[in-house]
Amino acid sequence: YAPDAEVESWNFLGSRLDKNEIPLSVELGLLAEKQQGGTYDRFRDRIIFPIFDARGRISGFGGRIVGNGNPKYLNSPDSALYNKSRLLFGLYQQRDAIRIQRKAVLVEGNFDLLSLVAHGFDPVVAPLGTALTREQVRQLKPLADEIILLFDGDQAGVKAAERAVSHFLAEQVSARVALLPDEHDPDTFVQQKGLEALKNLIEEAETLPEFVLDRLIGRHGLSLDGKSRIIEELKPLMNAATAPLQRSVMAAHFATILGVEPEVLVAQLTTSEAATERLVSSFEHKAKTSSLKPLDGAHKRLIAFAVLNPEFVNVLGEAGLDEVLYGTIGEVIFLQLKILFEQKRGNLQPEDLLSVLPEGEERTVVASLLMRATSADDFSTEGGSKKELEEIVLWLRQALLKQKSDKLMKTITEAQKSSDFKLISELLQQKMQVDGELKSI
């Protein structure tokens, strides 16, 4: 337990550290800095869960507030020691149980895990306050032949299961999903129904691809329009399947249920794949370029907003973010963000970017952005994000017009050298029009 030590200005931990230990404690998220100077305990009035890495070393903490208050759950920020997208709560302790049973059950939170273990159910782990990542699936792959997602039956639980499908398909890991009744979480279910009822629920779990298809049919129906919508939403799921045989079997199975020819699904998929392949090709070319410029202050703000608010990727692309970031490492990051957005059909979390970026400057920039945002609890609200988006789109419009005006000025200068007065006149008119647009903003 981390005390709510108001009498010590909420600096219970900081007051007990040497001065040279303070900066590292801030970086690791144990302390937070006050605007007026000094520090305060980041974890206070919370039940604390130590989080272990694969070798049993404590790399971070999770805290659940006692009583009312926000945020309800708080985790250490990403740092050199702690990366929440690569760790799983309970994996170090439950590794042997998972390996022996060749099965892992994934629950949504720390308390869900603790309750099941307390009731004698051992092969269980939990992600660390974020959506499940591909790297976390990789951690379980050598230990388990099958992974069962045991999630709440509400809309959030269904969406969490749907988002996880692509990771399991990409890693070729068998996975099923068991949804709890609406009125239950794992703790209340096992308390009221018993451990055997929980095991039966897990045994009856549905395979993930089947689960997604059933939800899409329930959402859209099997009318002509409904089938078109279902096929469109199945594209990212099919794209995620890396094994040709796996994709072929899925296409044949889905086609049978939907009453269409397998070739129709494949044909519909081809268009989406081609667009994604063009993005991938562009990303690979840019990533190999050694002369990319670092990000300046304005560019950092732009790429930070894009990374932390991936739902606005298409809007930012249409507004010209690619052009403004051209030639910088931000362009490479944004290209990868667009690839992920296409592959995941918009079901993208900021942390997903870290699981696909190779080691290098781009990954370092993204890790730093996420660490600072988490440390400052700086993920925007929906209203705040939309307001900032409007400001950024306006800024991008101004920046692009300024670039166009500068380019026209250079062309005019070149035309003056050749005394091409007709061309100069046309270019001046264009520049006046662009400058007029710029002033009107």
Short mmCIF file of C-alpha atoms in Angstrom, two decimals:
data_model
loop_
_atom_site.label_atom_id
_atom_site.label_comp_id
_atom_site.label_asym_id
_atom_site.label_seq_id
_atom_site.Cartn_x
_atom_site.Cartn_y
_atom_site.Cartn_z
CA TYR A 1 0.00 0.00 0.00
CA ALA A 2 1.28 3.50 -0.91
CA PRO A 3 0.02 5.93 1.76
CA ASP A 4 -1.89 9.13 1.05
CA ALA A 5 0.59 11.17 3.09
CA GLU A 6 -0.99 14.64 2.82
CA VAL A 7 0.82 15.77 5.95
CA GLU A 8 4.07 15.33 4.04
CA SER A 9 2.76 17.16 0.94
CA TRP A 10 2.22 13.77 -0.74
CA ASN A 11 5.98 13.29 -0.82
CA PHE A 12 6.28 10.23 1.41
CA LEU A 13 8.72 8.47 -0.92
CA GLY A 14 10.55 11.56 -2.22
CA SER A 15 11.36 12.79 1.28
CA ARG A 16 13.18 9.52 1.98
CA LEU A 17 15.43 9.54 -1.09
CA ASP A 18 18.82 11.15 -1.61
CA LYS A 19 18.88 14.13 -3.97
CA ASN A 20 20.78 12.19 -6.61
CA GLU A 21 18.04 9.51 -6.58
CA ILE A 22 15.24 11.97 -7.36
CA PRO A 23 15.79 12.38 -11.16
CA LEU A 24 15.85 8.62 -11.74
CA SER A 25 12.73 8.16 -9.59
CA VAL A 26 10.93 10.76 -11.71
CA GLU A 27 12.06 9.04 -14.92
CA LEU A 28 10.83 5.67 -13.66
CA GLY A 29 7.48 7.16 -12.64
CA LEU A 30 7.75 6.72 -8.87
CA LEU A 31 7.69 10.49 -8.39
CA ALA A 32 6.13 13.31 -10.40
CA GLU A 33 7.43 16.86 -10.59
CA LYS A 34 5.41 19.81 -9.31
CA GLN A 35 5.06 22.86 -11.55
CA GLN A 36 6.38 25.08 -8.77
CA GLY A 37 9.32 22.77 -8.10
CA GLY A 38 9.83 19.69 -5.96
CA THR A 39 8.17 16.30 -6.33
CA TYR A 40 5.22 14.31 -5.07
CA ASP A 41 4.40 10.59 -4.91
CA ARG A 42 2.86 9.41 -8.19
CA PHE A 43 1.43 6.34 -6.49
CA ARG A 44 -0.49 7.47 -3.39
CA ASP A 45 -3.48 6.05 -1.55
CA ARG A 46 -3.21 2.99 -3.76
CA ILE A 47 -2.87 -0.75 -3.46
CA ILE A 48 0.38 -1.49 -5.26
CA PHE A 49 1.08 -4.46 -7.54
CA PRO A 50 4.75 -5.09 -8.35
CA ILE A 51 5.23 -6.07 -11.99
CA PHE A 52 7.99 -8.59 -12.75
CA ASP A 53 9.89 -9.18 -15.96
CA ALA A 54 10.62 -12.67 -17.34
CA ARG A 55 13.63 -13.05 -14.99
CA GLY A 56 11.70 -12.15 -11.85
CA ARG A 57 13.01 -8.60 -11.51
CA ILE A 58 10.61 -5.84 -10.51
CA SER A 59 10.40 -3.50 -13.50
CA GLY A 60 7.36 -1.39 -12.63
CA PHE A 61 4.22 -1.02 -10.53
CA GLY A 62 0.48 -0.90 -10.95
CA GLY A 63 -1.70 0.92 -8.46
CA ARG A 64 -5.44 0.73 -7.73
CA ILE A 65 -6.87 3.71 -5.87
CA VAL A 66 -8.54 3.14 -2.50
CA GLY A 67 -12.02 4.69 -2.50
CA ASN A 68 -13.02 7.29 -5.10
CA GLY A 69 -10.69 9.19 -7.36
CA ASN A 70 -9.17 9.22 -10.82
CA PRO A 71 -7.50 7.54 -12.49
CA LYS A 72 -8.84 4.35 -10.91
CA TYR A 73 -5.82 2.36 -12.12
CA LEU A 74 -2.32 3.76 -12.59
CA ASN A 75 0.72 2.01 -14.04
CA SER A 76 4.38 2.98 -14.23
CA PRO A 77 5.22 4.90 -17.41
CA ASP A 78 7.33 3.21 -20.07
CA SER A 79 11.02 3.49 -19.28
CA ALA A 80 14.31 1.68 -19.78
CA LEU A 81 13.09 -0.88 -17.22
CA TYR A 82 9.37 -1.06 -17.95
CA ASN A 83 7.52 -1.50 -21.24
CA LYS A 84 3.87 -2.28 -20.71
CA SER A 85 3.37 -3.48 -24.29
CA ARG A 86 5.96 -6.26 -23.76
CA LEU A 87 5.11 -7.45 -20.25
CA LEU A 88 2.20 -9.42 -18.81
CA PHE A 89 1.05 -9.22 -15.21
CA GLY A 90 1.48 -12.58 -13.48
CA LEU A 91 3.48 -14.27 -16.25
CA TYR A 92 6.61 -14.72 -14.12
CA GLN A 93 4.62 -16.35 -11.30
CA GLN A 94 2.27 -18.42 -13.51
CA ARG A 95 4.81 -19.46 -16.16
CA ASP A 96 5.18 -23.05 -14.89
CA ALA A 97 1.40 -23.58 -14.61
CA ILE A 98 0.93 -22.32 -18.17
CA ARG A 99 3.78 -24.46 -19.52
CA ILE A 100 2.50 -27.62 -17.81
CA GLN A 101 -1.11 -27.17 -18.97
CA ARG A 102 -0.04 -25.72 -22.37
CA LYS A 103 -2.88 -23.25 -21.96
CA ALA A 104 -3.10 -19.63 -20.82
CA VAL A 105 -6.18 -17.68 -19.81
CA LEU A 106 -5.98 -13.95 -20.36
CA VAL A 107 -8.12 -11.69 -18.17
CA GLU A 108 -8.57 -7.92 -18.31
CA GLY A 109 -7.21 -6.72 -14.97
CA ASN A 110 -4.95 -7.35 -11.97
CA PHE A 111 -7.81 -8.04 -9.56
CA ASP A 112 -9.38 -10.53 -11.99
CA LEU A 113 -6.10 -12.45 -12.00
CA LEU A 114 -5.65 -12.35 -8.23
CA SER A 115 -9.19 -13.60 -7.63
CA LEU A 116 -8.84 -16.57 -9.99
CA VAL A 117 -5.46 -17.56 -8.54
CA ALA A 118 -6.91 -17.28 -5.01
CA HIS A 119 -9.65 -19.72 -6.07
CA GLY A 120 -7.08 -22.22 -7.34
CA PHE A 121 -7.05 -21.36 -11.05
CA ASP A 122 -3.40 -20.82 -11.97
CA PRO A 123 -2.66 -20.50 -15.73
CA VAL A 124 -3.82 -16.89 -15.91
CA VAL A 125 -2.18 -13.59 -16.94
CA ALA A 126 -3.33 -10.02 -17.65
CA PRO A 127 -2.18 -7.14 -19.88
CA LEU A 128 -1.03 -4.00 -18.12
CA GLY A 129 -3.85 -1.52 -18.49
CA THR A 130 -3.71 -1.42 -22.29
CA ALA A 131 -5.10 -3.41 -25.20
CA LEU A 132 -3.33 -6.71 -25.82
CA THR A 133 -0.28 -6.31 -28.07
CA ARG A 134 1.39 -8.63 -30.53
CA GLU A 135 4.54 -8.65 -28.40
CA GLN A 136 2.52 -9.95 -25.44
CA VAL A 137 1.15 -12.75 -27.61
CA ARG A 138 4.76 -13.58 -28.53
CA GLN A 139 5.58 -13.90 -24.81
CA LEU A 140 2.92 -16.61 -24.43
CA LYS A 141 3.53 -18.42 -27.73
CA PRO A 142 6.37 -20.73 -26.54
CA LEU A 143 4.49 -21.62 -23.36
CA ALA A 144 0.94 -22.34 -24.52
CA ASP A 145 -0.66 -24.16 -27.43
CA GLU A 146 -3.86 -22.23 -26.88
CA ILE A 147 -4.85 -18.91 -25.30
CA ILE A 148 -8.34 -18.17 -24.00
CA LEU A 149 -9.52 -14.59 -23.61
CA LEU A 150 -11.80 -14.39 -20.57
CA PHE A 151 -13.38 -10.96 -20.89
CA ASP A 152 -16.42 -9.13 -19.53
CA GLY A 153 -19.49 -9.53 -21.75
CA ASP A 154 -20.04 -5.79 -22.18
CA GLN A 155 -19.27 -3.77 -25.32
CA ALA A 156 -15.76 -2.98 -24.10
CA GLY A 157 -14.99 -6.68 -23.62
CA VAL A 158 -16.27 -7.56 -27.09
CA LYS A 159 -14.19 -4.79 -28.70
CA ALA A 160 -11.09 -5.86 -26.76
CA ALA A 161 -11.49 -9.42 -28.08
CA GLU A 162 -12.04 -8.21 -31.66
CA ARG A 163 -8.91 -6.02 -31.50
CA ALA A 164 -6.83 -8.98 -30.35
CA VAL A 165 -7.66 -11.23 -33.33
CA SER A 166 -5.03 -9.79 -35.69
CA HIS A 167 -2.21 -10.43 -33.18
CA PHE A 168 -3.08 -14.11 -32.81
CA LEU A 169 -3.47 -14.65 -36.54
CA ALA A 170 -0.19 -12.86 -37.27
CA GLU A 171 1.63 -15.05 -34.74
CA GLN A 172 -0.28 -18.20 -35.80
CA VAL A 173 -1.40 -18.83 -32.22
CA SER A 174 -4.68 -20.63 -31.55
CA ALA A 175 -7.03 -18.52 -29.45
CA ARG A 176 -10.61 -18.64 -28.21
CA VAL A 177 -12.82 -16.18 -26.37
CA ALA A 178 -15.19 -16.73 -23.45
CA LEU A 179 -17.45 -13.82 -22.50
CA LEU A 180 -18.75 -13.59 -18.96
CA PRO A 181 -22.43 -12.84 -18.34
CA ASP A 182 -23.13 -9.09 -18.34
CA GLU A 183 -23.57 -8.87 -14.58
CA HIS A 184 -20.29 -10.62 -13.78
CA ASP A 185 -16.54 -10.11 -13.81
CA PRO A 186 -14.20 -13.10 -13.15
CA ASP A 187 -14.23 -12.45 -9.38
CA THR A 188 -18.03 -12.35 -8.93
CA PHE A 189 -18.54 -15.23 -11.36
CA VAL A 190 -16.21 -17.64 -9.59
CA GLN A 191 -17.54 -16.57 -6.17
CA GLN A 192 -21.20 -17.09 -7.09
CA LYS A 193 -20.97 -19.91 -9.65
CA GLY A 194 -17.85 -21.73 -8.52
CA LEU A 195 -14.62 -22.85 -10.16
CA GLU A 196 -16.21 -25.72 -12.13
CA ALA A 197 -18.66 -23.33 -13.78
CA LEU A 198 -15.73 -21.14 -14.79
CA LYS A 199 -13.88 -24.12 -16.28
CA ASN A 200 -17.01 -25.10 -18.23
CA LEU A 201 -17.33 -21.55 -19.58
CA ILE A 202 -13.71 -21.69 -20.72
CA GLU A 203 -14.18 -25.14 -22.32
CA GLU A 204 -17.08 -23.76 -24.38
CA ALA A 205 -15.07 -20.74 -25.57
CA GLU A 206 -15.48 -19.81 -29.24
CA THR A 207 -12.55 -19.58 -31.64
CA LEU A 208 -11.59 -15.96 -32.28
CA PRO A 209 -12.31 -15.81 -36.04
CA GLU A 210 -15.72 -17.45 -35.45
CA PHE A 211 -16.37 -15.03 -32.60
CA VAL A 212 -15.68 -12.01 -34.83
CA LEU A 213 -17.84 -13.34 -37.67
CA ASP A 214 -20.75 -14.10 -35.32
CA ARG A 215 -20.58 -10.53 -33.92
CA LEU A 216 -20.48 -9.04 -37.43
CA ILE A 217 -23.51 -11.10 -38.50
CA GLY A 218 -25.35 -9.98 -35.34
CA ARG A 219 -24.41 -6.37 -36.09
CA HIS A 220 -25.16 -6.24 -39.82
CA GLY A 221 -27.38 -9.23 -40.61
CA LEU A 222 -27.18 -11.35 -43.76
CA SER A 223 -28.95 -9.06 -46.21
CA LEU A 224 -27.04 -8.06 -49.36
CA ASP A 225 -25.97 -4.82 -47.73
CA GLY A 226 -25.13 -6.64 -44.49
CA LYS A 227 -22.90 -9.15 -46.28
CA SER A 228 -21.06 -6.34 -48.06
CA ARG A 229 -20.41 -4.64 -44.73
CA ILE A 230 -19.26 -7.90 -43.14
CA ILE A 231 -16.84 -8.64 -46.00
CA GLU A 232 -15.44 -5.11 -45.70
CA GLU A 233 -14.84 -5.53 -41.95
CA LEU A 234 -13.29 -8.98 -42.43
CA LYS A 235 -10.49 -7.52 -44.57
CA PRO A 236 -8.13 -6.61 -41.69
CA LEU A 237 -8.72 -10.02 -40.12
CA MET A 238 -7.81 -11.78 -43.37
CA ASN A 239 -4.85 -9.46 -43.91
CA ALA A 240 -3.50 -10.38 -40.49
CA ALA A 241 -3.33 -14.10 -41.33
CA THR A 242 0.29 -14.66 -42.36
CA ALA A 243 0.06 -18.33 -43.39
CA PRO A 244 -1.38 -18.95 -46.90
CA LEU A 245 -3.14 -22.15 -45.78
CA GLN A 246 -4.66 -20.34 -42.82
CA ARG A 247 -6.02 -17.61 -45.10
CA SER A 248 -7.37 -20.11 -47.60
CA VAL A 249 -9.22 -22.11 -44.93
CA MET A 250 -10.65 -18.93 -43.38
CA ALA A 251 -11.80 -17.60 -46.77
CA ALA A 252 -13.53 -20.90 -47.62
CA HIS A 253 -15.19 -21.10 -44.19
CA PHE A 254 -16.38 -17.48 -44.15
CA ALA A 255 -17.59 -17.75 -47.75
CA THR A 256 -19.72 -20.81 -46.89
CA ILE A 257 -21.39 -19.07 -43.96
CA LEU A 258 -21.98 -15.85 -45.91
CA GLY A 259 -23.21 -17.69 -48.99
CA VAL A 260 -20.64 -16.23 -51.38
CA GLU A 261 -17.85 -17.73 -53.46
CA PRO A 262 -14.38 -17.81 -51.82
CA GLU A 263 -13.05 -15.98 -54.88
CA VAL A 264 -15.28 -13.01 -54.01
CA LEU A 265 -13.64 -12.64 -50.62
CA VAL A 266 -10.18 -12.93 -52.16
CA ALA A 267 -11.03 -10.37 -54.87
CA GLN A 268 -12.40 -7.92 -52.30
CA LEU A 269 -9.27 -8.39 -50.25
CA THR A 270 -6.90 -7.69 -53.16
CA THR A 271 -7.77 -3.98 -53.41
CA SER A 272 -7.13 -3.41 -49.71
CA GLU A 273 -3.88 -5.39 -49.88
CA ALA A 274 -2.60 -3.41 -52.85
CA ALA A 275 -3.10 -0.10 -51.05
CA THR A 276 -1.37 -1.42 -47.94
CA GLU A 277 1.50 -2.84 -50.01
CA ARG A 278 2.09 0.58 -51.57
CA LEU A 279 2.30 2.09 -48.08
CA VAL A 280 4.64 -0.68 -46.91
CA SER A 281 6.88 -0.19 -49.94
CA SER A 282 7.02 3.55 -49.29
CA PHE A 283 7.79 2.93 -45.60
CA GLU A 284 10.61 0.48 -46.36
CA HIS A 285 12.16 2.93 -48.83
CA LYS A 286 11.98 5.83 -46.38
CA ALA A 287 13.23 3.73 -43.45
CA LYS A 288 16.40 2.89 -45.40
CA THR A 289 17.13 6.56 -46.09
CA SER A 290 20.07 7.64 -43.94
CA SER A 291 19.65 11.40 -44.51
CA LEU A 292 16.35 11.89 -42.69
CA LYS A 293 16.22 15.12 -40.71
CA PRO A 294 15.46 15.14 -36.96
CA LEU A 295 12.16 16.57 -35.73
CA ASP A 296 11.99 20.24 -34.75
CA GLY A 297 9.55 21.59 -32.13
CA ALA A 298 6.57 21.99 -34.46
CA HIS A 299 7.12 18.61 -36.09
CA LYS A 300 7.38 16.94 -32.68
CA ARG A 301 3.98 18.31 -31.71
CA LEU A 302 2.47 17.05 -34.97
CA ILE A 303 3.85 13.53 -34.72
CA ALA A 304 3.07 13.34 -30.99
CA PHE A 305 -0.58 14.15 -31.70
CA ALA A 306 -0.72 11.57 -34.51
CA VAL A 307 0.84 8.83 -32.36
CA LEU A 308 -1.34 9.52 -29.30
CA ASN A 309 -4.55 9.94 -31.34
CA PRO A 310 -4.32 7.30 -34.10
CA GLU A 311 -8.06 7.53 -34.81
CA PHE A 312 -7.31 10.79 -36.68
CA VAL A 313 -4.67 9.29 -39.02
CA ASN A 314 -6.79 9.64 -42.18
CA VAL A 315 -7.83 13.21 -41.36
CA LEU A 316 -4.21 14.20 -40.79
CA GLY A 317 -3.14 12.48 -44.01
CA GLU A 318 -5.79 14.32 -46.02
CA ALA A 319 -4.70 17.58 -44.37
CA GLY A 320 -1.16 17.05 -45.70
CA LEU A 321 0.81 15.87 -42.68
CA ASP A 322 2.94 13.66 -44.98
CA GLU A 323 4.02 16.68 -46.99
CA VAL A 324 4.86 18.78 -43.94
CA LEU A 325 6.90 15.95 -42.41
CA TYR A 326 8.62 15.12 -45.73
CA GLY A 327 12.28 14.21 -45.31
CA THR A 328 12.11 13.85 -41.52
CA ILE A 329 11.97 10.76 -39.30
CA GLY A 330 8.40 11.89 -38.56
CA GLU A 331 7.45 10.97 -42.13
CA VAL A 332 8.62 7.37 -41.52
CA ILE A 333 6.69 7.17 -38.23
CA PHE A 334 3.52 8.53 -39.82
CA LEU A 335 3.81 6.10 -42.76
CA GLN A 336 4.01 3.16 -40.32
CA LEU A 337 1.02 4.58 -38.44
CA LYS A 338 -0.99 4.64 -41.69
CA ILE A 339 0.00 1.04 -42.48
CA LEU A 340 -1.17 -0.12 -39.04
CA PHE A 341 -4.39 1.88 -39.37
CA GLU A 342 -5.17 0.14 -42.67
CA GLN A 343 -4.25 -3.30 -41.36
CA LYS A 344 -6.25 -2.94 -38.15
CA ARG A 345 -9.18 -1.14 -39.79
CA GLY A 346 -8.93 1.73 -37.35
CA ASN A 347 -8.72 -0.46 -34.21
CA LEU A 348 -5.36 1.00 -33.31
CA GLN A 349 -3.82 1.86 -29.94
CA PRO A 350 -0.77 4.16 -29.50
CA GLU A 351 1.26 1.28 -28.04
CA ASP A 352 0.74 -0.86 -31.18
CA LEU A 353 3.29 1.27 -33.02
CA LEU A 354 6.10 0.15 -30.68
CA SER A 355 5.44 -3.51 -31.42
CA VAL A 356 6.20 -3.08 -35.16
CA LEU A 357 8.83 -0.34 -35.36
CA PRO A 358 12.37 -1.76 -35.62
CA GLU A 359 15.07 -0.64 -33.24
CA GLY A 360 16.33 2.77 -34.26
CA GLU A 361 15.70 6.49 -33.98
CA GLU A 362 12.03 6.26 -34.99
CA ARG A 363 11.29 3.72 -32.25
CA THR A 364 13.21 5.83 -29.71
CA VAL A 365 11.12 8.90 -30.60
CA VAL A 366 7.81 7.01 -30.26
CA ALA A 367 8.86 5.37 -26.97
CA SER A 368 9.82 8.77 -25.59
CA LEU A 369 6.47 10.30 -26.63
CA LEU A 370 4.50 7.51 -24.99
CA MET A 371 6.61 7.63 -21.84
CA ARG A 372 6.13 11.40 -21.43
CA ALA A 373 2.41 11.19 -22.14
CA THR A 374 1.91 8.36 -19.64
CA SER A 375 4.09 10.00 -17.02
CA ALA A 376 2.10 13.22 -17.24
CA ASP A 377 -1.26 11.36 -17.58
CA ASP A 378 -1.47 13.43 -20.75
CA PHE A 379 -3.72 11.39 -23.01
CA SER A 380 -6.29 13.88 -24.27
CA THR A 381 -10.00 13.68 -23.66
CA GLU A 382 -12.20 13.20 -26.71
CA GLY A 383 -13.28 16.84 -26.75
CA GLY A 384 -9.74 18.09 -26.18
CA SER A 385 -8.40 15.89 -28.97
CA LYS A 386 -10.94 17.17 -31.48
CA LYS A 387 -10.19 20.78 -30.57
CA GLU A 388 -6.46 20.18 -30.99
CA LEU A 389 -7.13 18.38 -34.29
CA GLU A 390 -8.90 21.47 -35.63
CA GLU A 391 -5.94 23.64 -34.61
CA ILE A 392 -3.45 21.25 -36.25
CA VAL A 393 -5.44 20.98 -39.50
CA LEU A 394 -5.51 24.79 -39.67
CA TRP A 395 -1.76 24.96 -38.98
CA LEU A 396 -1.10 22.35 -41.69
CA ARG A 397 -3.09 24.37 -44.21
CA GLN A 398 -1.05 27.46 -43.38
CA ALA A 399 2.24 25.54 -43.56
CA LEU A 400 1.41 24.02 -46.95
CA LEU A 401 0.37 27.39 -48.39
CA LYS A 402 3.61 28.90 -47.07
CA GLN A 403 5.60 26.08 -48.71
CA LYS A 404 3.73 26.64 -51.98
CA SER A 405 4.39 30.40 -51.83
CA ASP A 406 8.10 29.86 -51.17
CA LYS A 407 8.34 27.35 -54.04
CA LEU A 408 6.65 29.82 -56.41
CA MET A 409 9.09 32.53 -55.32
CA LYS A 410 12.04 30.29 -56.20
CA THR A 411 10.52 29.50 -59.58
CA ILE A 412 9.96 33.23 -60.24
CA THR A 413 13.60 33.93 -59.43
CA GLU A 414 14.69 31.27 -61.93
CA ALA A 415 12.32 32.67 -64.57
CA GLN A 416 13.76 36.16 -64.10
CA LYS A 417 17.20 34.85 -65.06
CA SER A 418 15.86 33.80 -68.47
CA SER A 419 13.74 36.97 -68.88
CA ASP A 420 10.61 34.87 -69.51
CA PHE A 421 8.16 37.71 -68.72
CA LYS A 422 5.02 35.77 -69.67
CA LEU A 423 5.92 32.95 -67.26
CA ILE A 424 6.90 35.48 -64.60
CA SER A 425 3.49 37.17 -64.90
CA GLU A 426 1.64 33.84 -64.56
CA LEU A 427 3.74 32.82 -61.57
CA LEU A 428 3.23 36.17 -59.85
CA GLN A 429 -0.53 35.83 -60.24
CA GLN A 430 -0.37 32.34 -58.72
CA LYS A 431 1.74 33.59 -55.83
CA MET A 432 -0.63 36.50 -55.17
CA GLN A 433 -3.54 34.06 -55.04
CA VAL A 434 -1.69 31.73 -52.62
CA ASP A 435 -0.59 34.64 -50.44
CA GLY A 436 -4.18 35.90 -50.41
CA GLU A 437 -5.42 32.52 -49.19
CA LEU A 438 -2.71 32.53 -46.53
CA LYS A 439 -3.74 35.95 -45.23
CA SER A 440 -7.41 34.99 -45.12
CA ILE A 441 -6.79 32.13 -42.68
#
